[in-house]
C-alpha positions as YAML, in Angstrom:
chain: A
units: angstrom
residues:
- id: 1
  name: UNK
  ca: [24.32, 10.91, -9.39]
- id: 2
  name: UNK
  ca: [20.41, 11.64, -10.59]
- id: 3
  name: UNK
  ca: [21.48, 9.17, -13.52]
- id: 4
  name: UNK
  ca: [22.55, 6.72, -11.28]
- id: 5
  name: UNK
  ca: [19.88, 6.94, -9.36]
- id: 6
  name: UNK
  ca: [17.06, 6.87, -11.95]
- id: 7
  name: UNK
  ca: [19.13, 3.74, -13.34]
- id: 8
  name: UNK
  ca: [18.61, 1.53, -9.46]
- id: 9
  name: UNK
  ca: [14.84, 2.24, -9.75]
- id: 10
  name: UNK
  ca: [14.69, 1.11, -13.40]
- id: 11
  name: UNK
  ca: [16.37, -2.27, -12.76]
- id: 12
  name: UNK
  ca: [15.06, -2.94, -9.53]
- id: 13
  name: UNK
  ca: [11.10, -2.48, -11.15]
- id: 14
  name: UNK
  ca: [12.38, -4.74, -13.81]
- id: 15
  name: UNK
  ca: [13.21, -7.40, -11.85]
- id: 16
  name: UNK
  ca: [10.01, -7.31, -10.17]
- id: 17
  name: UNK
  ca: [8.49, -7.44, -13.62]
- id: 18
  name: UNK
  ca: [10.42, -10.25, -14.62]
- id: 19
  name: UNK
  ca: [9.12, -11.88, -12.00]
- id: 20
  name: UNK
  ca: [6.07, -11.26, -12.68]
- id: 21
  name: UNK
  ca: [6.65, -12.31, -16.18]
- id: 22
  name: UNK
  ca: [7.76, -15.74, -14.93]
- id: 23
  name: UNK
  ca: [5.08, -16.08, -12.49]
- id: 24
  name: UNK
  ca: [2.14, -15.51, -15.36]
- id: 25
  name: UNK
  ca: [3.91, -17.97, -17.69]
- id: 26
  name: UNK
  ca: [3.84, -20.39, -14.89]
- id: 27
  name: UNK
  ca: [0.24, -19.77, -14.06]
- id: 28
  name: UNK
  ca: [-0.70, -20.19, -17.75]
- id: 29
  name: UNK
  ca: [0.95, -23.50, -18.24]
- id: 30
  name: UNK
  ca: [-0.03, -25.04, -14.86]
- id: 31
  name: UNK
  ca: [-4.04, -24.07, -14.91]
- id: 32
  name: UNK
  ca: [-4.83, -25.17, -18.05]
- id: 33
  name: UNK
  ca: [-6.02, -22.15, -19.50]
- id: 34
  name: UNK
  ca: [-7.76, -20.91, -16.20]
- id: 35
  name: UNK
  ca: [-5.30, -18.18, -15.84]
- id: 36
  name: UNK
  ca: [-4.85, -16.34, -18.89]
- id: 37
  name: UNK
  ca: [-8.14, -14.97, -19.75]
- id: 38
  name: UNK
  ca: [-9.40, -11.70, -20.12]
- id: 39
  name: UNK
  ca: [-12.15, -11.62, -17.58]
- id: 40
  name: UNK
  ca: [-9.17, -13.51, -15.13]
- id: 41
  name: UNK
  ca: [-7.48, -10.71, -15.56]
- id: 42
  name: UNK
  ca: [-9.64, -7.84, -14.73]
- id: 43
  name: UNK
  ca: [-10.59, -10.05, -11.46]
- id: 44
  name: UNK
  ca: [-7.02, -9.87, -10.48]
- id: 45
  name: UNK
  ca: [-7.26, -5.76, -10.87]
- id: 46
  name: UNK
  ca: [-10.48, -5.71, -9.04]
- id: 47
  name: UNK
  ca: [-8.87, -7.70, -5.88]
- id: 48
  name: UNK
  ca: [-6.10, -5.38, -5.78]
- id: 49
  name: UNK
  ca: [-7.99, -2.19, -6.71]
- id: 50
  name: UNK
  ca: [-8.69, -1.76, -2.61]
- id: 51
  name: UNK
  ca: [-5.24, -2.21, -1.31]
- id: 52
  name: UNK
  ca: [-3.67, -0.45, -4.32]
- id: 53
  name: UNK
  ca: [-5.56, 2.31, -3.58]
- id: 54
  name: UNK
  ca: [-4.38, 2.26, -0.27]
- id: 55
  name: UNK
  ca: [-0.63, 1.62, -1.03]
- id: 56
  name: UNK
  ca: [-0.73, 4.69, -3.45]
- id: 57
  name: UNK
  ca: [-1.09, 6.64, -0.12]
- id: 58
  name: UNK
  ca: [1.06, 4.42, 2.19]
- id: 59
  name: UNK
  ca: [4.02, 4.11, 0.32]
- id: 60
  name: UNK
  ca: [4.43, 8.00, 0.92]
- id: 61
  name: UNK
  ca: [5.20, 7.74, 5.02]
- id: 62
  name: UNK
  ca: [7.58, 4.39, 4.24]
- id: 63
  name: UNK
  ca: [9.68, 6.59, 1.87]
- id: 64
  name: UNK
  ca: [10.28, 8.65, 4.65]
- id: 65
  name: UNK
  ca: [11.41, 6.04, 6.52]
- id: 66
  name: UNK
  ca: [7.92, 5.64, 8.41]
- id: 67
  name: UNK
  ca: [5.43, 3.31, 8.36]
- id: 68
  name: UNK
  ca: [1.38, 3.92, 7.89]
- id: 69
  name: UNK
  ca: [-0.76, 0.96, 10.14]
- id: 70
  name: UNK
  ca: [-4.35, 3.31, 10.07]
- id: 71
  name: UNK
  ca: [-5.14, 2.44, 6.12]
- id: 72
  name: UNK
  ca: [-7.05, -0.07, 7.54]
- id: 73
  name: UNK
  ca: [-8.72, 1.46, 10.21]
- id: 74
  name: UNK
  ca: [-9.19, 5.07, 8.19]
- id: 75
  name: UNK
  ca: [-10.87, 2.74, 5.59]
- id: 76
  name: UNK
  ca: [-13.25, 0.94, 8.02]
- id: 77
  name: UNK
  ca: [-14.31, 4.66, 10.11]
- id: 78
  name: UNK
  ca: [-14.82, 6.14, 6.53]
- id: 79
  name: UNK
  ca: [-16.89, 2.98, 5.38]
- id: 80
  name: UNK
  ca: [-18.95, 3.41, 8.57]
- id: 81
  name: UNK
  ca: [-19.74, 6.73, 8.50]
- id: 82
  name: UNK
  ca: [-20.06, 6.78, 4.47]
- id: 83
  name: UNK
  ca: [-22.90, 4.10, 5.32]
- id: 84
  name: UNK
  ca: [-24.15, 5.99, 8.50]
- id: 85
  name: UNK
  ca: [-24.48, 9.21, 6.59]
- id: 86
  name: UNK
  ca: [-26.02, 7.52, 3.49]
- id: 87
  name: UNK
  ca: [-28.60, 5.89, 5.46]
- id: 88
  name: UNK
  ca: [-29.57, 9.38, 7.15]
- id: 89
  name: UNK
  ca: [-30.14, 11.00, 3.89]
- id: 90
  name: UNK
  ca: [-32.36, 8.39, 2.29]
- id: 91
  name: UNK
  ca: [-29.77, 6.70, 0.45]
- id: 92
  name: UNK
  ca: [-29.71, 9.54, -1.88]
- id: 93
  name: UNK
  ca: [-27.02, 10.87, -3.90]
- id: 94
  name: UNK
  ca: [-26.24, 13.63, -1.69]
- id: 95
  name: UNK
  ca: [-26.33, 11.75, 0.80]
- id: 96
  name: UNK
  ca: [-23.64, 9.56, -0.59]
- id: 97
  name: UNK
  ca: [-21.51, 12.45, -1.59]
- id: 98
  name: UNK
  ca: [-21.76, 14.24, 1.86]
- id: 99
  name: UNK
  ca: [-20.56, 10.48, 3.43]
- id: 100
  name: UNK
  ca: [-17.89, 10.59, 0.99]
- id: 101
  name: UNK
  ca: [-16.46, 14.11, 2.37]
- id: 102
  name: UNK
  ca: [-17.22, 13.55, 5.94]
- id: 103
  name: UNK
  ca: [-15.61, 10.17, 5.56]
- id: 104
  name: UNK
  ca: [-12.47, 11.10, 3.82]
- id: 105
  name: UNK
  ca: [-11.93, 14.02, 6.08]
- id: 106
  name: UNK
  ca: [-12.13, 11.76, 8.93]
- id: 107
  name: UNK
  ca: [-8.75, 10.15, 7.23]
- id: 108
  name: UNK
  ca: [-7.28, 13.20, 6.58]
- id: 109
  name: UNK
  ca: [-7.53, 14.07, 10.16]
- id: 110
  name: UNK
  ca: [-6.18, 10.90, 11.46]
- id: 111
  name: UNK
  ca: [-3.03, 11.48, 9.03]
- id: 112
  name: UNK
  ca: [-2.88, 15.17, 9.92]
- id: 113
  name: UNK
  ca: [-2.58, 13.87, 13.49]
- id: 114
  name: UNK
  ca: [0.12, 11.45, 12.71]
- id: 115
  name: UNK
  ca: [2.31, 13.88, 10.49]
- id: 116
  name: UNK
  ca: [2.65, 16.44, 13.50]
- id: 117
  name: UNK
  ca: [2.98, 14.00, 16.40]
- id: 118
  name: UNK
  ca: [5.87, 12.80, 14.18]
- id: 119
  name: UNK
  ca: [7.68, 15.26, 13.37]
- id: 120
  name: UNK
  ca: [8.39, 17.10, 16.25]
- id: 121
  name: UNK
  ca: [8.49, 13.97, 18.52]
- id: 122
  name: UNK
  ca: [10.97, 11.12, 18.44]
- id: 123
  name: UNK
  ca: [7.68, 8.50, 18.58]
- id: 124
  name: UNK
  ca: [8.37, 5.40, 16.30]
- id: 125
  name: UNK
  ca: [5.74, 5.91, 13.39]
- id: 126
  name: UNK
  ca: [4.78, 2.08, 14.19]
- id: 127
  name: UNK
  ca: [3.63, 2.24, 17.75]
- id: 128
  name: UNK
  ca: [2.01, 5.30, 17.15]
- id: 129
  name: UNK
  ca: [-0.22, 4.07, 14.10]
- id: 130
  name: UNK
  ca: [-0.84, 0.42, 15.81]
- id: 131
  name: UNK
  ca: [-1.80, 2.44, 18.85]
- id: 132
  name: UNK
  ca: [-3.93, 4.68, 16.60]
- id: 133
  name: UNK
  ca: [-5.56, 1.91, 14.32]
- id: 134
  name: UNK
  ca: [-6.78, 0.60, 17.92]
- id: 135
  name: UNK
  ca: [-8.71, 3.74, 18.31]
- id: 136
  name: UNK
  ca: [-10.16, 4.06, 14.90]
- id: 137
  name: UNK
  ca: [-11.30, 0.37, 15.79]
- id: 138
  name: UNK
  ca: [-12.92, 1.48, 18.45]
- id: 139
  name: UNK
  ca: [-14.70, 4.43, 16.91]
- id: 140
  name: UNK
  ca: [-16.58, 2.01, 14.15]
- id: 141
  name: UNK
  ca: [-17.14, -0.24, 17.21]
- id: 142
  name: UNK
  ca: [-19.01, 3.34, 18.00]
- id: 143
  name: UNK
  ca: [-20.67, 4.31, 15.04]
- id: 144
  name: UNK
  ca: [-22.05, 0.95, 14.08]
- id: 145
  name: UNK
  ca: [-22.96, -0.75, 17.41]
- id: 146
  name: UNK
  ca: [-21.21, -3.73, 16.39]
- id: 147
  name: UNK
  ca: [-23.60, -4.55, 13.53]
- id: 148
  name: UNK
  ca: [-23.88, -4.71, 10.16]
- id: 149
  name: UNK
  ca: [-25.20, -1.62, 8.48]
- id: 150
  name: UNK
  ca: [-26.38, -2.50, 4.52]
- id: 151
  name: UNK
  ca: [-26.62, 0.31, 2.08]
- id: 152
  name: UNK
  ca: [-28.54, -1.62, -0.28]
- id: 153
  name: UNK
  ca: [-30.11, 1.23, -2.40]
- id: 154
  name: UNK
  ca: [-27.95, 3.96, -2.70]
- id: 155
  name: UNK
  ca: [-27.51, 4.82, -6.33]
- id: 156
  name: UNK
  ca: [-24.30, 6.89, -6.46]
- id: 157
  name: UNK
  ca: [-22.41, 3.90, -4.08]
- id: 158
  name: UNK
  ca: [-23.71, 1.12, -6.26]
- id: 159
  name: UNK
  ca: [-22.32, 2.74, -9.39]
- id: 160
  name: UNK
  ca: [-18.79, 3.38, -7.66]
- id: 161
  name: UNK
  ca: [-18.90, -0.60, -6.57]
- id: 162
  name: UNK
  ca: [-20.80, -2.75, -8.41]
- id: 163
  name: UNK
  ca: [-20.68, -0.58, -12.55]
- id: 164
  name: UNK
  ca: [-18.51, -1.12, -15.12]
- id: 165
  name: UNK
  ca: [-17.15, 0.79, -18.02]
- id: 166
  name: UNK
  ca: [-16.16, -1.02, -20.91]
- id: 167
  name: UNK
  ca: [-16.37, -3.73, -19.25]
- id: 168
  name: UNK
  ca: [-13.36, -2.90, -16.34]
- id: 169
  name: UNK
  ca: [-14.83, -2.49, -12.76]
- id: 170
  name: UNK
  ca: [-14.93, 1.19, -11.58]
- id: 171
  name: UNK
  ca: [-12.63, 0.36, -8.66]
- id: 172
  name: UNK
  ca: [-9.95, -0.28, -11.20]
- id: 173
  name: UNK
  ca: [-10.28, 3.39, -13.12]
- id: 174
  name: UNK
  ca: [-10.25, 5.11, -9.28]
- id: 175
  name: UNK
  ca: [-7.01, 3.27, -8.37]
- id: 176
  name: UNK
  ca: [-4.97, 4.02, -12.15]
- id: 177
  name: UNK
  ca: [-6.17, 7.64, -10.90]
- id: 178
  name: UNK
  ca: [-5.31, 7.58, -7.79]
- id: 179
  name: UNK
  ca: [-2.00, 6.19, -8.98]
- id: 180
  name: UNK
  ca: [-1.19, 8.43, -11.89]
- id: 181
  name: UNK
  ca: [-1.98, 11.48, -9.34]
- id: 182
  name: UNK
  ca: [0.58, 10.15, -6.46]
- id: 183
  name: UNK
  ca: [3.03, 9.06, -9.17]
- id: 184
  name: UNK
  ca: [3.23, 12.67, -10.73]
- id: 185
  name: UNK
  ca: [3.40, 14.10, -7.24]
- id: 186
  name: UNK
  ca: [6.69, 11.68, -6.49]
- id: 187
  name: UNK
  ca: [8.40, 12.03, -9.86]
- id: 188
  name: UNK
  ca: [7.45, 15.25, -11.13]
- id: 189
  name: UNK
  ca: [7.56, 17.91, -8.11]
- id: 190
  name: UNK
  ca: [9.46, 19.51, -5.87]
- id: 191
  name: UNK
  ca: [7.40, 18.15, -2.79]
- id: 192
  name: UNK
  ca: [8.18, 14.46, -4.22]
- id: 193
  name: UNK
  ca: [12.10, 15.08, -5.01]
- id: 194
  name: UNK
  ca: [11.74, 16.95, -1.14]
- id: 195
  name: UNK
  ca: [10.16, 13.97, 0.71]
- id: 196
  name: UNK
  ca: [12.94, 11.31, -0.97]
- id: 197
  name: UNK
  ca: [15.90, 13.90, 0.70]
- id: 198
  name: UNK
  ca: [14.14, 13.85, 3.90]
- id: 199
  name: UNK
  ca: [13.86, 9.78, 3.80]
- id: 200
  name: UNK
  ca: [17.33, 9.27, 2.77]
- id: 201
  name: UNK
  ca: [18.26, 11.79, 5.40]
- id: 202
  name: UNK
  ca: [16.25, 14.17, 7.66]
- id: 203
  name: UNK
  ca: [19.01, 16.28, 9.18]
- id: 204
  name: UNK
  ca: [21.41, 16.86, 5.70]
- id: 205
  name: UNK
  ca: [17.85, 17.86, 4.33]
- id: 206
  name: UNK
  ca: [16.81, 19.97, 7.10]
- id: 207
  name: UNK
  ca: [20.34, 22.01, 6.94]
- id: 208
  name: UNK
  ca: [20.13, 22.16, 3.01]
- id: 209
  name: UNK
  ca: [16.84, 24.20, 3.83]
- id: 210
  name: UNK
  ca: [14.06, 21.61, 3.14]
- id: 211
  name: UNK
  ca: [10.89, 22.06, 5.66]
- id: 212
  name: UNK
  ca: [10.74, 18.64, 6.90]
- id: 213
  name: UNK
  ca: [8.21, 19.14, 9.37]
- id: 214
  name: UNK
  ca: [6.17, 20.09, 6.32]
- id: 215
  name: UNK
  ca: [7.20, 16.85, 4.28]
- id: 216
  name: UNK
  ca: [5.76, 14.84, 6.71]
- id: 217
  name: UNK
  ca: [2.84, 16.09, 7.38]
- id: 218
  name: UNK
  ca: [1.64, 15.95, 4.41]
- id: 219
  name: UNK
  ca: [2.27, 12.80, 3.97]
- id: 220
  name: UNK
  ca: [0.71, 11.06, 6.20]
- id: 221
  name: UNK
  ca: [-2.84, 13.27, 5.51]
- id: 222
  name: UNK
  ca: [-2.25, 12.13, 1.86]
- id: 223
  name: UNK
  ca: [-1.77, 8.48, 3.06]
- id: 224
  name: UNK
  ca: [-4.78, 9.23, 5.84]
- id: 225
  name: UNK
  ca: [-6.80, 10.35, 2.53]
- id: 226
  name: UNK
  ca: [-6.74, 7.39, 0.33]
- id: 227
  name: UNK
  ca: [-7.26, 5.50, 2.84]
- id: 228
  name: UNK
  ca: [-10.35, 6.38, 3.64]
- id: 229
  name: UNK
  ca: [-11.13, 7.20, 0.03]
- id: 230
  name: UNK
  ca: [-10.29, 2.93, -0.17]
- id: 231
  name: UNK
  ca: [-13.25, 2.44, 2.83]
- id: 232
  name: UNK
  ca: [-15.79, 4.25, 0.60]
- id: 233
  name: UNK
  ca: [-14.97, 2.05, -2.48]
- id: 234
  name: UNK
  ca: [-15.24, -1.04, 0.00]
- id: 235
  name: UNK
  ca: [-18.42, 0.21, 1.11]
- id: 236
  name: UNK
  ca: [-19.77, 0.66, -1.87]
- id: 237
  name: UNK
  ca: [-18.43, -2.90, -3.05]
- id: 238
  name: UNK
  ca: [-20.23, -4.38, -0.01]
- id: 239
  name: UNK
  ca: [-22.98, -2.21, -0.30]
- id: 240
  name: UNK
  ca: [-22.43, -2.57, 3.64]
- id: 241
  name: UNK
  ca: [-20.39, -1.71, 6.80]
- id: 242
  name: UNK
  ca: [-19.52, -3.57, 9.72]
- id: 243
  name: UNK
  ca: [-17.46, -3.08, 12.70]
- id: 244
  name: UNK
  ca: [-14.18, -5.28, 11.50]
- id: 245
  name: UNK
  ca: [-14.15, -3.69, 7.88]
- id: 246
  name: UNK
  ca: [-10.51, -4.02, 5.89]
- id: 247
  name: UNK
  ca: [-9.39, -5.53, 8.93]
- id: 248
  name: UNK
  ca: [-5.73, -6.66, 8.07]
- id: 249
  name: UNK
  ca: [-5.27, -4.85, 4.80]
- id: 250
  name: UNK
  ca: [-2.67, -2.94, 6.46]
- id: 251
  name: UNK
  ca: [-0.59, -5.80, 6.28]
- id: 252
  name: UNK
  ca: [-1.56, -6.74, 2.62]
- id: 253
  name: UNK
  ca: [-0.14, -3.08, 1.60]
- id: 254
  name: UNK
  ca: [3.23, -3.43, 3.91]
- id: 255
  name: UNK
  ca: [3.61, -6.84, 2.03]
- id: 256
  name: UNK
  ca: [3.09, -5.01, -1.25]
- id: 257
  name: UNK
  ca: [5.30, -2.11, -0.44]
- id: 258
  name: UNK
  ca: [8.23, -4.38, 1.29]
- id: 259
  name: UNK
  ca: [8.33, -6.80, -1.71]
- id: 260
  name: UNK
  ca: [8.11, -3.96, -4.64]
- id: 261
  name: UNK
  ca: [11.32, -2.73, -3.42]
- id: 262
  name: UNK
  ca: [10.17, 0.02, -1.38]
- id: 263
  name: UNK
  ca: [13.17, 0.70, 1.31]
- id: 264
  name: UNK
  ca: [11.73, 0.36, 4.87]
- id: 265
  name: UNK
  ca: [14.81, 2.78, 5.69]
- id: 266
  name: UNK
  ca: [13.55, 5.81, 3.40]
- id: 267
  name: UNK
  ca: [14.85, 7.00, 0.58]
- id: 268
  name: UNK
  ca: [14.44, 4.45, -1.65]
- id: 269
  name: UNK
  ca: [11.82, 2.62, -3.85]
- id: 270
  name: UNK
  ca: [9.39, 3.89, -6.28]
- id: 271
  name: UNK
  ca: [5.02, 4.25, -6.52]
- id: 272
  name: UNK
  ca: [5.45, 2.09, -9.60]
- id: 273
  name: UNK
  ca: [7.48, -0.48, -7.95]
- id: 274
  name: UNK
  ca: [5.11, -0.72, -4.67]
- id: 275
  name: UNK
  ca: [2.31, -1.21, -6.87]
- id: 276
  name: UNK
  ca: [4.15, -4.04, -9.31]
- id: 277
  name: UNK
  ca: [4.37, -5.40, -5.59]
- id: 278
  name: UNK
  ca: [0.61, -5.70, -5.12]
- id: 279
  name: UNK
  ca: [-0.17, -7.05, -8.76]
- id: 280
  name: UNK
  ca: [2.27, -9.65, -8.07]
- id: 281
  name: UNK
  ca: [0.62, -10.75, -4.59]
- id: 282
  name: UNK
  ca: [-2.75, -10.47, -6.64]
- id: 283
  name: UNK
  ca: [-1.64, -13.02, -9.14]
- id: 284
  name: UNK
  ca: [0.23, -15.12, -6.72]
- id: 285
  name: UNK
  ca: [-3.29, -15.32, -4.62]
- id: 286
  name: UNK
  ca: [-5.19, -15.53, -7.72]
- id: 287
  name: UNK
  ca: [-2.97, -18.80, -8.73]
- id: 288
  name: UNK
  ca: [-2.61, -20.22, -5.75]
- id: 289
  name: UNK
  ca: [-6.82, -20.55, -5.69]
- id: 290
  name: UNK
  ca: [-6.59, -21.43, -9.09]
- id: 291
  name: UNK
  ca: [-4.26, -24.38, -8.62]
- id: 292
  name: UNK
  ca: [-6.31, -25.43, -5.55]
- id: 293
  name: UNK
  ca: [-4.27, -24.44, -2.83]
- id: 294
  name: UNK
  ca: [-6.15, -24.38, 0.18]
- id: 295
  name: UNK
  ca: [-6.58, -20.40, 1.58]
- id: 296
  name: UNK
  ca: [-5.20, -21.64, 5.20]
- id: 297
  name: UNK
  ca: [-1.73, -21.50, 3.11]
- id: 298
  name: UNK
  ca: [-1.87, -18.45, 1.45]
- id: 299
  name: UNK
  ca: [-0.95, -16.10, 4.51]
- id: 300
  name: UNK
  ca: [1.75, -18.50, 5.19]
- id: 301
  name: UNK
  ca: [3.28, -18.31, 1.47]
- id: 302
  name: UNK
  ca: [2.75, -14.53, 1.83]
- id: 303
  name: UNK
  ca: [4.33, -14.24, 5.30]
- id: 304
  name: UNK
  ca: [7.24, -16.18, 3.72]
- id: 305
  name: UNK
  ca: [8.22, -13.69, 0.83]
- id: 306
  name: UNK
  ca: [7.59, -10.82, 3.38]
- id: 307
  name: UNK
  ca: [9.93, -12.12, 5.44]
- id: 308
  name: UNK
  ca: [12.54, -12.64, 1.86]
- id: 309
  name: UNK
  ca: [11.82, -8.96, 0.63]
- id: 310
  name: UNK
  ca: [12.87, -7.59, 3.86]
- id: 311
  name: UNK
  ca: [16.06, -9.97, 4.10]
- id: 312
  name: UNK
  ca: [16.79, -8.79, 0.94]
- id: 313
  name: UNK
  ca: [16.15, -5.09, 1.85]
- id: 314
  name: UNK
  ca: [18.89, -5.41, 4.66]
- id: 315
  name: UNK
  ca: [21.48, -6.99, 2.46]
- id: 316
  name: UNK
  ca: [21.54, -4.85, -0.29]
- id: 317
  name: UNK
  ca: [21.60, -2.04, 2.64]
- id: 318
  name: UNK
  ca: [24.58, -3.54, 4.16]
- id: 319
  name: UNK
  ca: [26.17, -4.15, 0.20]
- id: 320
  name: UNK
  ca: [25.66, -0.06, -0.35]
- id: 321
  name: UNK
  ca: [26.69, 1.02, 2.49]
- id: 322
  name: UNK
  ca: [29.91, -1.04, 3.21]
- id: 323
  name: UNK
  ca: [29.91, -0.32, 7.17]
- id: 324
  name: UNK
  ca: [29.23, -4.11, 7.84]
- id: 325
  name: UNK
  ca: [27.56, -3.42, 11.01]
- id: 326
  name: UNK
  ca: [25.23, -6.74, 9.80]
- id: 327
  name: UNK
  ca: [26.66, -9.83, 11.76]
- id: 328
  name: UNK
  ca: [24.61, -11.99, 9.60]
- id: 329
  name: UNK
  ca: [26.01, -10.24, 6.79]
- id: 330
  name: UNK
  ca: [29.89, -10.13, 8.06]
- id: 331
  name: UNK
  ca: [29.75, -13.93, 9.10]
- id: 332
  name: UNK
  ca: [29.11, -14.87, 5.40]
- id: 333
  name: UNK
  ca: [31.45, -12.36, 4.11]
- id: 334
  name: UNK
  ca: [33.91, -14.39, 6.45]
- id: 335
  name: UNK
  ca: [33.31, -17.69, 5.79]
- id: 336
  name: UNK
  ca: [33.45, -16.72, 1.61]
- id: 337
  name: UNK
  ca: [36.92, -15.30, 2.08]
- id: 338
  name: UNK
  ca: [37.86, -17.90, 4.29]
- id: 339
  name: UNK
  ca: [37.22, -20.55, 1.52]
- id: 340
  name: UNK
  ca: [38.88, -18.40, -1.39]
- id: 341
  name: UNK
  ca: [41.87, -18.43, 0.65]
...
């Protein structure tokens, strides 16, 4: 069954990475030679180095069968206060550090708060974070009086957002840590094999003797975490903070997560495959400005293969689990067998 299992989440990445595969070829032949360069490249990595960061932390709750809508707001009260704090401490390096902790402990909080609400209360995880993202709103509305606040010479920031090392953005190195770390934690403990059982099913895991509660908690702090961890990179990109910061990145990570295979059910999908999700939105933004497309049509293209990857999601769920409770699904069943007869 473990074989099996394995074997699903190998072909399913592969498809995505034939796709991928197929979508660079494209690129290359339709730019003329725009596309495949080196420095191209490591632009597409440093676009998706924010919301990677963040997906390596949301795809944890949607395994569970969850959802995580606060990236975007732990990201912007993180970036606030990261700037806030810097400011107060003379744009010094401690200063920078200390707006790092208090900023990333604001996240964990906020994904503290989620985990327990949700697991002892029948509260779908999508109101609750939409409600909660709100709030966080509403707290950098707070802490930066609706204006811009520019960390301009803050040493320690600068070198997280604007170095390089060997010539790859330091956004890029945080994310392949960030995702090496969460991918060991999924594939190679008992926490990770834990939270899949309690995705695929809560109450077989809970008799088999797995502390769900537990599961859950902890991962929504580690999704509350990185994202905030992603507001202090953005920050530090910026080298500002404002009062609508990562607005709408939540969505860009859902997107990424949906169309990487990642199961809005639970259970299902891997880190690797949620993140061949966001390369693949990278390079399809990346070409689309690239072949001229005007940017009023890329949320539209991207809306459009959301809405696909979750189509998808539902028929393979239907195709596994044979109850045809899908009408959609059991009216084209119908009308095949109809014609082979």
């Amino acid at each position: 069954m473990k074989k099996r299992s394995k074997r699903i989440k190998n072909t399913a990445v592969n498809s995505r990475l034939l796709v991928l595969v197929i979508l660079c070829i494209f690129l290359t032949l339709t730019t003329k030679g725009k596309f495949f360069t080196y420095s191209n490249f490591v632009s597409i990595m440093y676009s998706i180095s924010l919301t990677g960061i963040m997906i390596c932390g949301a795809t944890f709750p949607v395994l569970l069968g969850g959802i995580d809508r606060t990236v975007s707001g732990n990201a912007a009260v993180c970036g606030a206060m990261a700037a806030t704090v810097a400011l107060a401490f003379g744009e010094s390096t401690t200063g920078a550090l200390l707006a790092l902790l208090s900023g990333t402990a604001c996240g964990v909080l906020s994904g503290f708060f989620h985990g327990i609400v949700l697991s002892r209360f029948e509260i779908p995880a999508f109101l609750l974070t939409l409600a909660t993202n709100e709030v966080l709103y509403g707290i950098v509305q707070f802490i930066t009086g609706n204006k811009l606040i520019n960390v301009l010479n803050c040493e320690f920031m600068n070198v997280i957002g604007q170095s390089r090392f060997l010539g790859i953005p330091i956004p890029v190195y945080i994310l392949l840590v960030c995702f090496l770390v969460c991918y060991f934690i999924l594939n190679d403990t008992v926490y990770g094999r834990q939270l899949y059982a309690v995705g695929g099913n809560r109450q077989a895991a809970e008799l088999s003797g797995i502390p769900a509660r537990k599961i859950i908690v902890i991962a929504y702090t580690i999704s509350g975490f990185l994202g905030a961890l992603s507001g202090f990179v953005l920050s530090s990109m910026n080298r500002q903070a404002s009062s609508s910061q990562a607005q709408g990145y939540e969505n860009d990570v859902l997107a990424a997560i949906v169309i990487g295979g990642v199961s809005l059910r639970g259970g299902e999908g891997t880190l690797q495959g949620a993140m061949l999700g966001a390369v693949l939105i990278g390079v399809m933004t990346n070409g689309l400005r690239l072949l001229g497309v005007d940017s009023i049509y890329h949320n539209l293209i991207k809306g459009m293969i959301i809405i696909a990857a979750i189509a998808w999601d539902m028929l393979s769920a239907e195709e596994k689990s044979g109850a045809g409770r899908n009408p959609l699904v059991n009216l084209w069943k119908n009308k095949k067998n109809h014609k082979v007869q």
